[in-house]
Short mmCIF file of C-alpha atoms in Angstrom, two decimals:
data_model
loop_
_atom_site.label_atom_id
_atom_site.label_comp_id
_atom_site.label_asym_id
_atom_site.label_seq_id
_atom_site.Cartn_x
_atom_site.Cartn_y
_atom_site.Cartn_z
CA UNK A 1 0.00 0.00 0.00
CA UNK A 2 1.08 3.74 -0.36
CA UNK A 3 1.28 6.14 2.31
CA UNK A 4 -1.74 7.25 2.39
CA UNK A 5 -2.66 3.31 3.09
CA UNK A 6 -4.84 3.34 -0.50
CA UNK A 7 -3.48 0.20 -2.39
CA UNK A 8 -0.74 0.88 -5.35
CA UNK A 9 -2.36 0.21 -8.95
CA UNK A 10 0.16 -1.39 -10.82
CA UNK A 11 0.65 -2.80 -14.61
CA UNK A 12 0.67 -6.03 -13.56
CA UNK A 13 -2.64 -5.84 -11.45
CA UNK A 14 -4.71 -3.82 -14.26
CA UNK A 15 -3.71 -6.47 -16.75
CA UNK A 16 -5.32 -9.54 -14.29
CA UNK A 17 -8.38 -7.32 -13.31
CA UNK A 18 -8.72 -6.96 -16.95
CA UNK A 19 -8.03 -10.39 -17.73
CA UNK A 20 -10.59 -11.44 -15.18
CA UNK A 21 -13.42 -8.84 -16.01
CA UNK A 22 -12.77 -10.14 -19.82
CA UNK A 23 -13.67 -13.96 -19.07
CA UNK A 24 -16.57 -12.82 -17.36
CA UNK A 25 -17.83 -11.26 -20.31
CA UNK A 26 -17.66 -7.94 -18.49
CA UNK A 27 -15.83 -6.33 -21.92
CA UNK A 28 -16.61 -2.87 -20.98
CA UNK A 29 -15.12 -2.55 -17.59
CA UNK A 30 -12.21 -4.51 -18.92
CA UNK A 31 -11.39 -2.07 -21.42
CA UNK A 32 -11.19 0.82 -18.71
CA UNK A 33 -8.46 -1.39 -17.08
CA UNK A 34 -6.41 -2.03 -20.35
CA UNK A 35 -6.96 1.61 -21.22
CA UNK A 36 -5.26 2.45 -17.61
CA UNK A 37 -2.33 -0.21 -17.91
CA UNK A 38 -1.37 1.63 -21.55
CA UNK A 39 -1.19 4.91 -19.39
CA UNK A 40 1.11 3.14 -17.12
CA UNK A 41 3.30 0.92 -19.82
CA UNK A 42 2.90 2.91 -23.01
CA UNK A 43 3.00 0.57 -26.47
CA UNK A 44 3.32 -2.46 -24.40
CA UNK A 45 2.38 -4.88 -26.83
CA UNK A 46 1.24 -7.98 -25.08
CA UNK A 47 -1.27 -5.28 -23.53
CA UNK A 48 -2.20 -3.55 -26.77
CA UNK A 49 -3.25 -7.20 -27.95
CA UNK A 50 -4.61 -7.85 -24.91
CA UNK A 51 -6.84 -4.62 -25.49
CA UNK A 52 -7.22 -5.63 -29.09
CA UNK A 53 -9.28 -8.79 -28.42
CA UNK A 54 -11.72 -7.00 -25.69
CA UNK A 55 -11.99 -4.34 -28.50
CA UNK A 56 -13.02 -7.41 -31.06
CA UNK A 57 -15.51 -8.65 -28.76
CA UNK A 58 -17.15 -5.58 -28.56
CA UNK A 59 -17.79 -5.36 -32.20
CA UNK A 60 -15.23 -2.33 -32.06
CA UNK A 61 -13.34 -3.69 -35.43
CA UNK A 62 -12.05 -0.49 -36.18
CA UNK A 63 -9.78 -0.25 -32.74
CA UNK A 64 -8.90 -3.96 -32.60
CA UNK A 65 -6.88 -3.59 -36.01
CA UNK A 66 -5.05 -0.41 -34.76
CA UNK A 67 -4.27 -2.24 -31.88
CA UNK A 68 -2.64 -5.02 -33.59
CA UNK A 69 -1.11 -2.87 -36.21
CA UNK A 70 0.38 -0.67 -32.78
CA UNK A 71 1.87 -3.97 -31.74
CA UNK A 72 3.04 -5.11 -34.78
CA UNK A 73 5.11 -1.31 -35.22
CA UNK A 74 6.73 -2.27 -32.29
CA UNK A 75 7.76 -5.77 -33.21
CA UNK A 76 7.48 -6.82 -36.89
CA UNK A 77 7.96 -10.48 -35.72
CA UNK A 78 5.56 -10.74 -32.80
CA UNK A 79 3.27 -13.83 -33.74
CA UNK A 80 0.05 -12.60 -31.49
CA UNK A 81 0.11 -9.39 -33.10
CA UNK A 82 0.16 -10.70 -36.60
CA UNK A 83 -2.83 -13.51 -35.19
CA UNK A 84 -5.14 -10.44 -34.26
CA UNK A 85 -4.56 -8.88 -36.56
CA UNK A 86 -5.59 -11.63 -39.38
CA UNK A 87 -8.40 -12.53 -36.83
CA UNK A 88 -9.73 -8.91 -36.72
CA UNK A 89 -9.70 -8.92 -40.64
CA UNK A 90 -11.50 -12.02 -41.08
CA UNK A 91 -13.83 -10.88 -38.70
CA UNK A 92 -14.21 -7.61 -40.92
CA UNK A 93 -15.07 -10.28 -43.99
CA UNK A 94 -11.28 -9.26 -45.40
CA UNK A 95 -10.68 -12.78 -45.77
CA UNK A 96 -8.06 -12.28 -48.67
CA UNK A 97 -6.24 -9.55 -46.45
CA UNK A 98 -6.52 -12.47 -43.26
CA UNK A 99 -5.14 -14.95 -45.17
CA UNK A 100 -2.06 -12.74 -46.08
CA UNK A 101 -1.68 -12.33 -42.15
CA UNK A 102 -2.32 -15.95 -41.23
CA UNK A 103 0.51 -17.28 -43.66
CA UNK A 104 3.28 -14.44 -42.26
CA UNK A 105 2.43 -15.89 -38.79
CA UNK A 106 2.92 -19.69 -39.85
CA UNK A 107 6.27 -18.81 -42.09
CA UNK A 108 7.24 -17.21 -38.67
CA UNK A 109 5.83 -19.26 -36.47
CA UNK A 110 5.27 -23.02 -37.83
CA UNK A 111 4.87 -24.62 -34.23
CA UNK A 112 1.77 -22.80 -33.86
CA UNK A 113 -1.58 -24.45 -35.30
CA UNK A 114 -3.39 -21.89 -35.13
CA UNK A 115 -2.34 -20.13 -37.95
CA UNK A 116 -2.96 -23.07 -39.75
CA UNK A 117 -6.64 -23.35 -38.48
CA UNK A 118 -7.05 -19.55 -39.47
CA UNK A 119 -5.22 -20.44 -43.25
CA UNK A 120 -7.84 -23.06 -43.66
CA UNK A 121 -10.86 -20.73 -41.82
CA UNK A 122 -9.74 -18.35 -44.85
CA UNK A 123 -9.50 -20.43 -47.58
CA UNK A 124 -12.80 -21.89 -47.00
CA UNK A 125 -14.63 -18.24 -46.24
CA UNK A 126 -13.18 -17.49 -49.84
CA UNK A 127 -14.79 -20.16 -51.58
CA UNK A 128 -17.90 -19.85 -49.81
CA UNK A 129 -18.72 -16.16 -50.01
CA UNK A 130 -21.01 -15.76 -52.54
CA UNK A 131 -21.74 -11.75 -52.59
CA UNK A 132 -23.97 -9.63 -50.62
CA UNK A 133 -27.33 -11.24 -49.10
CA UNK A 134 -28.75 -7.58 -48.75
CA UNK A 135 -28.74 -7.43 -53.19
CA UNK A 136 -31.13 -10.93 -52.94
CA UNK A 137 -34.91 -9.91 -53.13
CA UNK A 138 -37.25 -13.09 -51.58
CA UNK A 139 -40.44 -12.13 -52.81
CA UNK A 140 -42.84 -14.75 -52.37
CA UNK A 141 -42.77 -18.62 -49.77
CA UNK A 142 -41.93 -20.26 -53.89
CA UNK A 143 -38.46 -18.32 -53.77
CA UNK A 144 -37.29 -19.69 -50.18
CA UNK A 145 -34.46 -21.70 -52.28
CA UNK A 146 -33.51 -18.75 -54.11
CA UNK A 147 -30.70 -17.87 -52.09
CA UNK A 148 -29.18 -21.52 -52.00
CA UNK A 149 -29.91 -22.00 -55.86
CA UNK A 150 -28.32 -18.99 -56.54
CA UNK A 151 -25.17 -20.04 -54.53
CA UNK A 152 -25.21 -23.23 -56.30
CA UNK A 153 -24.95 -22.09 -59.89
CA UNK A 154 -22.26 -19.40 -58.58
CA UNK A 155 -20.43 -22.22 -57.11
CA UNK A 156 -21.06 -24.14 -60.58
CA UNK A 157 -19.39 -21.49 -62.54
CA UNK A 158 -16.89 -21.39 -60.11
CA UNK A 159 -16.15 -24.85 -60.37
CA UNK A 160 -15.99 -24.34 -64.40
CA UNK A 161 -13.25 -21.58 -63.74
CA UNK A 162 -11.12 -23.92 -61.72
CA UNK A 163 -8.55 -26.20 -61.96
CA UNK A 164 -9.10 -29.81 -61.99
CA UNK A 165 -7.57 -30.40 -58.42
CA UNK A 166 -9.54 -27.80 -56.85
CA UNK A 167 -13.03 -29.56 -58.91
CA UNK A 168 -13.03 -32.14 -56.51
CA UNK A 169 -13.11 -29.95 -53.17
CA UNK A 170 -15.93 -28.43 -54.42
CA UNK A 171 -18.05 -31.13 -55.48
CA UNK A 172 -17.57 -32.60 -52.45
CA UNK A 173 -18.73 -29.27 -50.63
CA UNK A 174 -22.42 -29.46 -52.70
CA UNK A 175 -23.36 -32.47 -51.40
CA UNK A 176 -26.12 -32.04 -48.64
CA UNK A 177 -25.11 -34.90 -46.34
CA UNK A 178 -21.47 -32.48 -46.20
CA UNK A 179 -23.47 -29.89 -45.86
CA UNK A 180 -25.06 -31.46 -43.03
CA UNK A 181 -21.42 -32.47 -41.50
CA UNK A 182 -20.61 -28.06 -41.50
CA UNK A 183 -23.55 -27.17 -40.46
CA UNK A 184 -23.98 -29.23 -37.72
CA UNK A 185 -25.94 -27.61 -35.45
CA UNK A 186 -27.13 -24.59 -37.81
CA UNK A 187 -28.45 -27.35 -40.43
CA UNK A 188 -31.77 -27.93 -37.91
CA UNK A 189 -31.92 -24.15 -37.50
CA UNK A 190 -32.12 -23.57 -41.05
CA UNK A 191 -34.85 -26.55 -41.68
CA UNK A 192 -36.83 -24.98 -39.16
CA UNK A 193 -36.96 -21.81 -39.97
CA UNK A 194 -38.24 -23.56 -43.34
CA UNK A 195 -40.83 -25.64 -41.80
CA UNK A 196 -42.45 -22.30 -40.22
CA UNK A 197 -43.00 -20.63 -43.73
CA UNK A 198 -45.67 -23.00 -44.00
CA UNK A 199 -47.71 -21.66 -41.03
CA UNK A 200 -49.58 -18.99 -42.91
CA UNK A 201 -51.23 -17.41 -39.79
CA UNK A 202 -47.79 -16.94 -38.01
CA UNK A 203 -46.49 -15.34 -41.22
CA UNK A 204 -49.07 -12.83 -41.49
CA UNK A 205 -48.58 -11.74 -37.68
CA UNK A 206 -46.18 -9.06 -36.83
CA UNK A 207 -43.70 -8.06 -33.91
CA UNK A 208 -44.80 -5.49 -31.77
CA UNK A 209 -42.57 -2.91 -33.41
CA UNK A 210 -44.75 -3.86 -36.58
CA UNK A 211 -41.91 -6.47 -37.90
CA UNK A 212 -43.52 -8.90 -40.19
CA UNK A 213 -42.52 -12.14 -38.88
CA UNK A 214 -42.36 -13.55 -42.11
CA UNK A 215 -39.35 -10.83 -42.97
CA UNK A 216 -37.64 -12.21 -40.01
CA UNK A 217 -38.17 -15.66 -40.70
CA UNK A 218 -36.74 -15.00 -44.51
CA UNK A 219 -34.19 -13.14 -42.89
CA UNK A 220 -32.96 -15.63 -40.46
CA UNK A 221 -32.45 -18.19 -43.83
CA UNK A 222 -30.77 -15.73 -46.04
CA UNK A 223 -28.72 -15.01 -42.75
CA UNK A 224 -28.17 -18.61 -42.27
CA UNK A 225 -26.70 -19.21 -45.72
CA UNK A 226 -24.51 -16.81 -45.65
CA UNK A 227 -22.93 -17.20 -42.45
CA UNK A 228 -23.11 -21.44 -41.83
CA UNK A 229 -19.47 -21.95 -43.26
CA UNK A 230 -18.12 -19.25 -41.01
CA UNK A 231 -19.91 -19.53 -37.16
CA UNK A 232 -18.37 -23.57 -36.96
CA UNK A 233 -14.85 -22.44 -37.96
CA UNK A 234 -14.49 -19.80 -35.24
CA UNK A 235 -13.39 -22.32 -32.72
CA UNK A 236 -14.32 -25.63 -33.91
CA UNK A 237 -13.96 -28.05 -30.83
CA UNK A 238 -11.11 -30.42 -32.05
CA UNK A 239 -8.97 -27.15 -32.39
CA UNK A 240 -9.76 -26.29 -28.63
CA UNK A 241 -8.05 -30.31 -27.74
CA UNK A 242 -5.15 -29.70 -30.01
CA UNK A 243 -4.12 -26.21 -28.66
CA UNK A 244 -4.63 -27.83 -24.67
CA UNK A 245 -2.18 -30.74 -26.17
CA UNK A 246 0.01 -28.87 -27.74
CA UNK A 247 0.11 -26.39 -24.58
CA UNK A 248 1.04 -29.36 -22.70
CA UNK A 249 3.74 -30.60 -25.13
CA UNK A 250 5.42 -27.01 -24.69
CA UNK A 251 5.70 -27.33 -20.90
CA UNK A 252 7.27 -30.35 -21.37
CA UNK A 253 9.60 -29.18 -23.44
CA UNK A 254 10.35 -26.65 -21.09
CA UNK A 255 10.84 -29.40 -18.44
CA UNK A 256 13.36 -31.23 -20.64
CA UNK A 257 15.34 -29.37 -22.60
CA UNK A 258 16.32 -31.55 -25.48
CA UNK A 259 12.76 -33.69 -26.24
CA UNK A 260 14.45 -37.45 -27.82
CA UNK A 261 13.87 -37.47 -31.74
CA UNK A 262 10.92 -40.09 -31.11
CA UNK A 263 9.07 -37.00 -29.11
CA UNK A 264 9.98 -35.02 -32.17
CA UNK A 265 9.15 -37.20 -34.51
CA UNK A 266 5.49 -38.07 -32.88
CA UNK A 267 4.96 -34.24 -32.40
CA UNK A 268 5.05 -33.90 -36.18
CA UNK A 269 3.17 -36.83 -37.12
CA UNK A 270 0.22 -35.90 -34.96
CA UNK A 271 0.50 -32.43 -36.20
CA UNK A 272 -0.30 -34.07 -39.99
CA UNK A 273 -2.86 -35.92 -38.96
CA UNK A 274 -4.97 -33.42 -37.59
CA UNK A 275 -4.29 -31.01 -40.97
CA UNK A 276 -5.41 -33.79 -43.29
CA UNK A 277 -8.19 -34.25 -41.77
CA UNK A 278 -8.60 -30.25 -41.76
CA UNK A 279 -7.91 -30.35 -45.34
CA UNK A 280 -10.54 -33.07 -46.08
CA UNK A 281 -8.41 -36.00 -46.44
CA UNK A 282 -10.02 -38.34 -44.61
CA UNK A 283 -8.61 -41.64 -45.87
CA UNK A 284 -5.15 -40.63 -45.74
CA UNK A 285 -5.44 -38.83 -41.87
CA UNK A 286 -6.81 -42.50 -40.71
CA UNK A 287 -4.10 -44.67 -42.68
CA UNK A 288 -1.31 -41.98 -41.52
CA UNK A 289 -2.79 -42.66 -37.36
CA UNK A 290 -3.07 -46.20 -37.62
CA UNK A 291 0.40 -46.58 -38.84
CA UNK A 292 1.45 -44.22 -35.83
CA UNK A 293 -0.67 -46.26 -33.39
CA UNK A 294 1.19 -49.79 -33.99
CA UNK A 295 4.45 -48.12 -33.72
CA UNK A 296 3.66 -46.05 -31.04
CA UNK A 297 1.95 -49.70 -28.77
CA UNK A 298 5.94 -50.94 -29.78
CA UNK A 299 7.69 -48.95 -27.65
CA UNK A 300 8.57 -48.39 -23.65
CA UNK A 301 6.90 -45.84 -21.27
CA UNK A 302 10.76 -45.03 -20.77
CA UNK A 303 10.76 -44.27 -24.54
CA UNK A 304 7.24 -42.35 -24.78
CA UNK A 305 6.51 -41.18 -21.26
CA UNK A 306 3.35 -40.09 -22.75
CA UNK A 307 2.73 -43.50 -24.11
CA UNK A 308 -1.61 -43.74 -23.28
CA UNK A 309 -2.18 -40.28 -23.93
CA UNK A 310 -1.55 -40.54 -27.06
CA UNK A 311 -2.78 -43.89 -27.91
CA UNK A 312 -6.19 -42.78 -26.89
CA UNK A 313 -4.99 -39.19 -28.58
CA UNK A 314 -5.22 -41.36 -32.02
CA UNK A 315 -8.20 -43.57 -31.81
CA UNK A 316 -9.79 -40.57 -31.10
CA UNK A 317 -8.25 -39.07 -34.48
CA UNK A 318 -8.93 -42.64 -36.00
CA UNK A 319 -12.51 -42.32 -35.28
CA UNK A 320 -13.08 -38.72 -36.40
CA UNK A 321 -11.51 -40.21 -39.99
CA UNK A 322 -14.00 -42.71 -39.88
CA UNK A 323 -16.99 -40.43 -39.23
CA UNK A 324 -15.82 -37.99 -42.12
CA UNK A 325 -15.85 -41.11 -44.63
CA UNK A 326 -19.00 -42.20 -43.32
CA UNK A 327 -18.25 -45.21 -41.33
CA UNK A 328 -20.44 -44.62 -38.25
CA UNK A 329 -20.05 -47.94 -36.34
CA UNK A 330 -15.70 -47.76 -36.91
CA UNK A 331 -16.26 -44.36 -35.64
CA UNK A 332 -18.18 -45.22 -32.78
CA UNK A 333 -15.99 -48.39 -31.40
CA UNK A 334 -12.70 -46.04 -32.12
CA UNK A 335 -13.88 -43.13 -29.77
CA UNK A 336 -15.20 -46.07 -27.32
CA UNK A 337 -11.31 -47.25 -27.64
CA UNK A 338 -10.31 -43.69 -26.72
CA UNK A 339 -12.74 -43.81 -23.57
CA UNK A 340 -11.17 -47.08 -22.32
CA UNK A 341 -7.69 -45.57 -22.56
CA UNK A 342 -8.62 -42.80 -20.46
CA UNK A 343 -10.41 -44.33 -17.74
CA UNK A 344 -8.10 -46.54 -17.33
CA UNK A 345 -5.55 -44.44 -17.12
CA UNK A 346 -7.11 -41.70 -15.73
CA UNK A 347 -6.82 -39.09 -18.20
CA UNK A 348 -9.66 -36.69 -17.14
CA UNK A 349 -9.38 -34.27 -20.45
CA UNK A 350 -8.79 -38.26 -22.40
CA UNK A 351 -12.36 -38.75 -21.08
CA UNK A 352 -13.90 -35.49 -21.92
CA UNK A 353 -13.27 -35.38 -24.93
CA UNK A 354 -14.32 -39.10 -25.84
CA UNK A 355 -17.89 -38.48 -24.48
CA UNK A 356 -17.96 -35.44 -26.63
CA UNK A 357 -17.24 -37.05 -29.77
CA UNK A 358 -19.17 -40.31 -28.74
CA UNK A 359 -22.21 -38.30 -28.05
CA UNK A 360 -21.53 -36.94 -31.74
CA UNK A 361 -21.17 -40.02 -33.53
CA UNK A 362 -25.09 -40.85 -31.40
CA UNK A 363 -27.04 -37.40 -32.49
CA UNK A 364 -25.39 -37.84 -36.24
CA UNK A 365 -27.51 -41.14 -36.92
CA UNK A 366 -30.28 -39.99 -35.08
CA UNK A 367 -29.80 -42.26 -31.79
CA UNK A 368 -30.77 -39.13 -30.02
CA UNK A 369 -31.10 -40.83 -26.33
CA UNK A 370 -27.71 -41.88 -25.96
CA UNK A 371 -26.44 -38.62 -27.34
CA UNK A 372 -28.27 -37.02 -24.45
CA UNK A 373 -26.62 -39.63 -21.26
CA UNK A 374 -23.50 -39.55 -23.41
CA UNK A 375 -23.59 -35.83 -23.10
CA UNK A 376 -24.92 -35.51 -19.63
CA UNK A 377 -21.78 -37.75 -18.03
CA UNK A 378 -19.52 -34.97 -19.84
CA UNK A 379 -21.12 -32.15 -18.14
CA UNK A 380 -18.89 -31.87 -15.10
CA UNK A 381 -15.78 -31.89 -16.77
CA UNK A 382 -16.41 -29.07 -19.27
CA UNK A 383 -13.43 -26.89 -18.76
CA UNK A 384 -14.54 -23.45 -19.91
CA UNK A 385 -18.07 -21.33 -19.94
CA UNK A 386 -17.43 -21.77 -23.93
CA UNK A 387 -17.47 -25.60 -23.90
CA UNK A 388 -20.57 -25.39 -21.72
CA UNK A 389 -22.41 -23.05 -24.10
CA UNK A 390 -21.58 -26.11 -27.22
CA UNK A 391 -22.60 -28.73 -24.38
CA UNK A 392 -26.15 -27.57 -23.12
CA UNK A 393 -27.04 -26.54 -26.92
CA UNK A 394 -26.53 -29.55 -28.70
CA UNK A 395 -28.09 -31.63 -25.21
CA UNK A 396 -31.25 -29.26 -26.04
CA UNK A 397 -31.10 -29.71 -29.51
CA UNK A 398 -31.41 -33.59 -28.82
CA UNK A 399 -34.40 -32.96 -26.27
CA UNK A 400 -36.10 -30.87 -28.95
CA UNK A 401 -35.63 -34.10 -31.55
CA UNK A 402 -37.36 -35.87 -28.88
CA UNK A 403 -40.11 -33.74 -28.96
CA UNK A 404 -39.75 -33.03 -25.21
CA UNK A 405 -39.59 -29.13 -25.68
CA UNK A 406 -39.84 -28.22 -21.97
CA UNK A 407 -36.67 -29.60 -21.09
CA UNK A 408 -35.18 -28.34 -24.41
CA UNK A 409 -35.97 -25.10 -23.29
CA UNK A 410 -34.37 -25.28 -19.87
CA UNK A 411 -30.85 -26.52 -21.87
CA UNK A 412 -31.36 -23.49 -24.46
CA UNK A 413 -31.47 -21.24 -21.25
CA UNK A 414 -28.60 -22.97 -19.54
CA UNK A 415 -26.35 -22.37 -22.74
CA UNK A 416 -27.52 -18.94 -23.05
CA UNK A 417 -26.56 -18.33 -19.37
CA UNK A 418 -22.86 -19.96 -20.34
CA UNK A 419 -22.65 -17.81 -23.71
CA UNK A 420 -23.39 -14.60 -21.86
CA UNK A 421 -20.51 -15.66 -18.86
CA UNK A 422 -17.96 -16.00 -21.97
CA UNK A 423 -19.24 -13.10 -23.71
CA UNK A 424 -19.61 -14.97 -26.95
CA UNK A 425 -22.15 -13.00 -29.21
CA UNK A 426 -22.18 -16.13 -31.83
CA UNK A 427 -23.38 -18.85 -28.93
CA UNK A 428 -25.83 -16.50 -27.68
CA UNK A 429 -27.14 -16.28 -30.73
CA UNK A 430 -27.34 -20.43 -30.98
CA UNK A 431 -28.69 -20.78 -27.68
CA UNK A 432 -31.56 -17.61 -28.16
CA UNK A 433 -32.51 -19.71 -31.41
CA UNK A 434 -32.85 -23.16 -29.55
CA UNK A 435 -35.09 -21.41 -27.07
CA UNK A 436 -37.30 -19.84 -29.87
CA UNK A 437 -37.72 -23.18 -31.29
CA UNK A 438 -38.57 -25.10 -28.38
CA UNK A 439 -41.75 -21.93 -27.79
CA UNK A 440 -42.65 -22.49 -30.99
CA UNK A 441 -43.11 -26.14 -30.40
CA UNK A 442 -45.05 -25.14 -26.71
CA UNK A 443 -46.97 -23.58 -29.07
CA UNK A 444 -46.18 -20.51 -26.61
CA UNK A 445 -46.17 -18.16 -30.02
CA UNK A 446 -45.73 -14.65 -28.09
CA UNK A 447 -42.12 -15.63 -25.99
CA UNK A 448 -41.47 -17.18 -29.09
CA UNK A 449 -41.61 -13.58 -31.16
CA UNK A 450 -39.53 -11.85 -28.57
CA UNK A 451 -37.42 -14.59 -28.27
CA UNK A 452 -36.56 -14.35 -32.40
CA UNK A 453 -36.48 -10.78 -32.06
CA UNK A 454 -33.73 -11.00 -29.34
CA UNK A 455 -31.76 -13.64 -31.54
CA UNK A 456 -32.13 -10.53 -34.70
CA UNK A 457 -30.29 -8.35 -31.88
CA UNK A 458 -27.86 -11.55 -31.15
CA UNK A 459 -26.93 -11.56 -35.12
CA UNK A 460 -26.55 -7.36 -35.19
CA UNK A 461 -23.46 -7.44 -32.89
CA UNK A 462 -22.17 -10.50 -34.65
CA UNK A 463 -19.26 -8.19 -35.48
CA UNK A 464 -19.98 -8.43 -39.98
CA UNK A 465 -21.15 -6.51 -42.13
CA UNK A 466 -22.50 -9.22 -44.06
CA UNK A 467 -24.47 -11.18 -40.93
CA UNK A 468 -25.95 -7.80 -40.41
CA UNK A 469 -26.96 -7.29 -43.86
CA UNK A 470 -28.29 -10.82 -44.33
CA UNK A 471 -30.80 -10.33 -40.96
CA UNK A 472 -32.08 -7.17 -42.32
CA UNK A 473 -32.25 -8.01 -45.71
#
């Protein structure tokens, strides 16, 4: 404490006040405290990134990219700067100016996968952005299709334009079941919101601020369409595994100083197993981890001190291979595999993630019920408010398959309450849509107005231009 017994406000605290305030979704206040540790520390960069990302959250696009660019005048070569600053872009729909970013970050820094995740997040935006969703007119229930014919014959010519190599990737991007496989989630949104054209009374009836809730409901699909390809990639949940892993591998690194070539050697395997699957090469990502697997069941814990970690590490990767080439029942004994490993060995994050992709594999062929228990056992080991936003919205979404809307509901609120403690706009908005739905099947039409007019506030902050454009439209 000073003299005059008040507490001394240093860098150091601001920064974890700010920190804290940020995870709590309080992005306001935090701001204040990053604004006050740059008055202190002047151009420091780790806070000017720091600041950056609260900025992003905020919708504040504008300030997060002069932030990063501040950082990045300071330090040419500093990786986070040149990560925020692709991420900012991309969120700004400058996907060819993100990709630019993302590949300076991985020639810089190749250890880190995220700049790989962001190249491939890019690459894919790219292909998929087909204009502005404010220039389609839906005039009549007979258009509904419009928008998604009209992306089709854009993606046709397209595909006429291209080389043969790239053909392929985007054949296999038109077919519905991949569609399906993207959307995840989104794809039930999307045929609901189609289902309630058909209810001609609800069309006709408007929002209290005289919205026509048939303009919403064409909005929400346009909306939809445009932005499906780009809400799953934010964060997808493997990516959240592999950076835990990989933070892991680092501090062991740091333990031992020289890692033994087989460490190395694993490190990089694993590392091209996860991009070919990425990259849609399913086949080869599951030959490339079985081969891995028998060598890696050869050798001594004294060898790979990590040894069960990563055998249930690749089953796991096995069995998302499997689901991506459509072998359900492989996929399903593979992440069953990955579960044993765990609980026998008592790998706590081994077993979370196994129920997750279990519990997958379950609401995939429809085998709702045991997507639900399979769910419901990984509740307690959900690390962040993030992963508990995902968990209670697609345990909802499995309710509301049931047809047992009440509880749906109650999961819809429960991942709204987790969305708003991370501060995630885009999960809000997932978890405001479940809870519309599951109204509209309580036939409780009023909540179930507000409730869509709350998710058309949701998609407004979603910080592009185009989301915006596409709800209004």
């Amino acid at each position: 404490a000073g003299e005059d017994g008040l507490p001394v406000v240093t860098f150091g605290n601001l920064m974890s006040e700010g920190i804290a305030l940020s995870r709590r979704g309080q992005h306001d206040k935090a701001l204040g405290c990053f604004n006050d540790a740059l008055k202190l520390r002047a151009g420091d960069k780790h806070c000017l990134i720091t600041r950056s990302k609260c900025f992003l959250k905020l919708g504040d696009t504008e300030n997060s990219l002069k932030d990063a660019e501040a950082s990045l005048q300071i330090d040419k070569t500093f990786s986070e700067g040149l990560y925020q600053k692709a991420e900012t872009l991309y969120t700004m729909g400058d996907f060819e100016f993100a990709l630019v970013f993302y590949h300076r970050g991985r020639r810089l820094r190749p250890d880190l996968h995220k700049f790989q995740l962001g190249i491939n997040k890019a690459e894919e935006a790219i292909v998929n952005c087909i204009g502005n969703p404010s220039s389609v007119k839906l005039e009549s229930k007979e258009e509904l299709c419009f928008v998604s014919r009209q992306a089709e014959s854009k993606k046709d010519k397209q595909k006429q334009q291209n080389k043969p190599a790239k053909d392929q990737k985007q054949t296999k991007k038109k077919s519905p079941k991949t569609e399906q496989q993207l959307l995840g989630a989104l794809y039930a949104d999307k045929a609901f919101l189609e289902k309630l054209l058909k209810d001609e009374d609800l069309m006709q009836s408007s929002t209290r601020q005289g919205v026509k809730v048939m303009d919403l409901v064409l909005g929400g699909i346009s909306y939809l369409n445009h932005r499906r390809d780009f809400w799953q990639q934010q964060k997808p949940m493997y990516a959240r595994a592999y950076e835990r892993k990989v933070l892991r591998q680092e501090q062991m690194r740091d333990k031992k100083e020289k890692p033994s070539d087989i460490s190395k050697s694993i490190a990089k395997n694993m590392e091209d197993i996860e991009l070919l699957l990425a990259r849609g090469s399913a086949e080869e990502s599951c030959r490339k981890a079985e081969r891995l697997l028998k060598r890696i069941q050869a050798w001594s814990e004294n060898e790979v001190p990590n040894k069960y970690e990563l055998i249930g590490n690749l089953h796991s990767c096995i069995g998302n291979a499997q689901l991506a080439m459509g072998q359900v029942e492989a996929a399903l004994h593979s992440h069953k595999m990955d579960l044993d490993c765990a609980r026998q060995n008592a790998l706590t994050d081994g077993v979370s993630r196994a129920l997750d992709h279990i519990g997958h594999v379950y609401a995939r062929i429809g085998k709702f019920q045991q997507a639900i228990s399979t769910w419901e056992e990984k509740i307690p080991l959900a690390q962040s408010s993030l992963e508990k936003a995902w968990l209670f919205h697609e345990i909802g979404r499995c309710y509301l398959e049931l047809g047992k809307a009440e509880v749906a509901q109650d999961y819809g609120q429960k991942s709204l309450q987790s969305a708003d403690e991370e501060g995630d706009v885009e999960w809000q908005l997932h978890a405001t849509v479940l809870v519309a739905q599951a109204q509209v099947k309580l036939k409780d039409y009023p909540s179930a107005i507000m409730t869509f007019e709350r998710a058309l506030e949701k998609a407004k902050l979603v910080p592009s231009e185009a989301a915006q454009n596409g709800i209004i439209a």
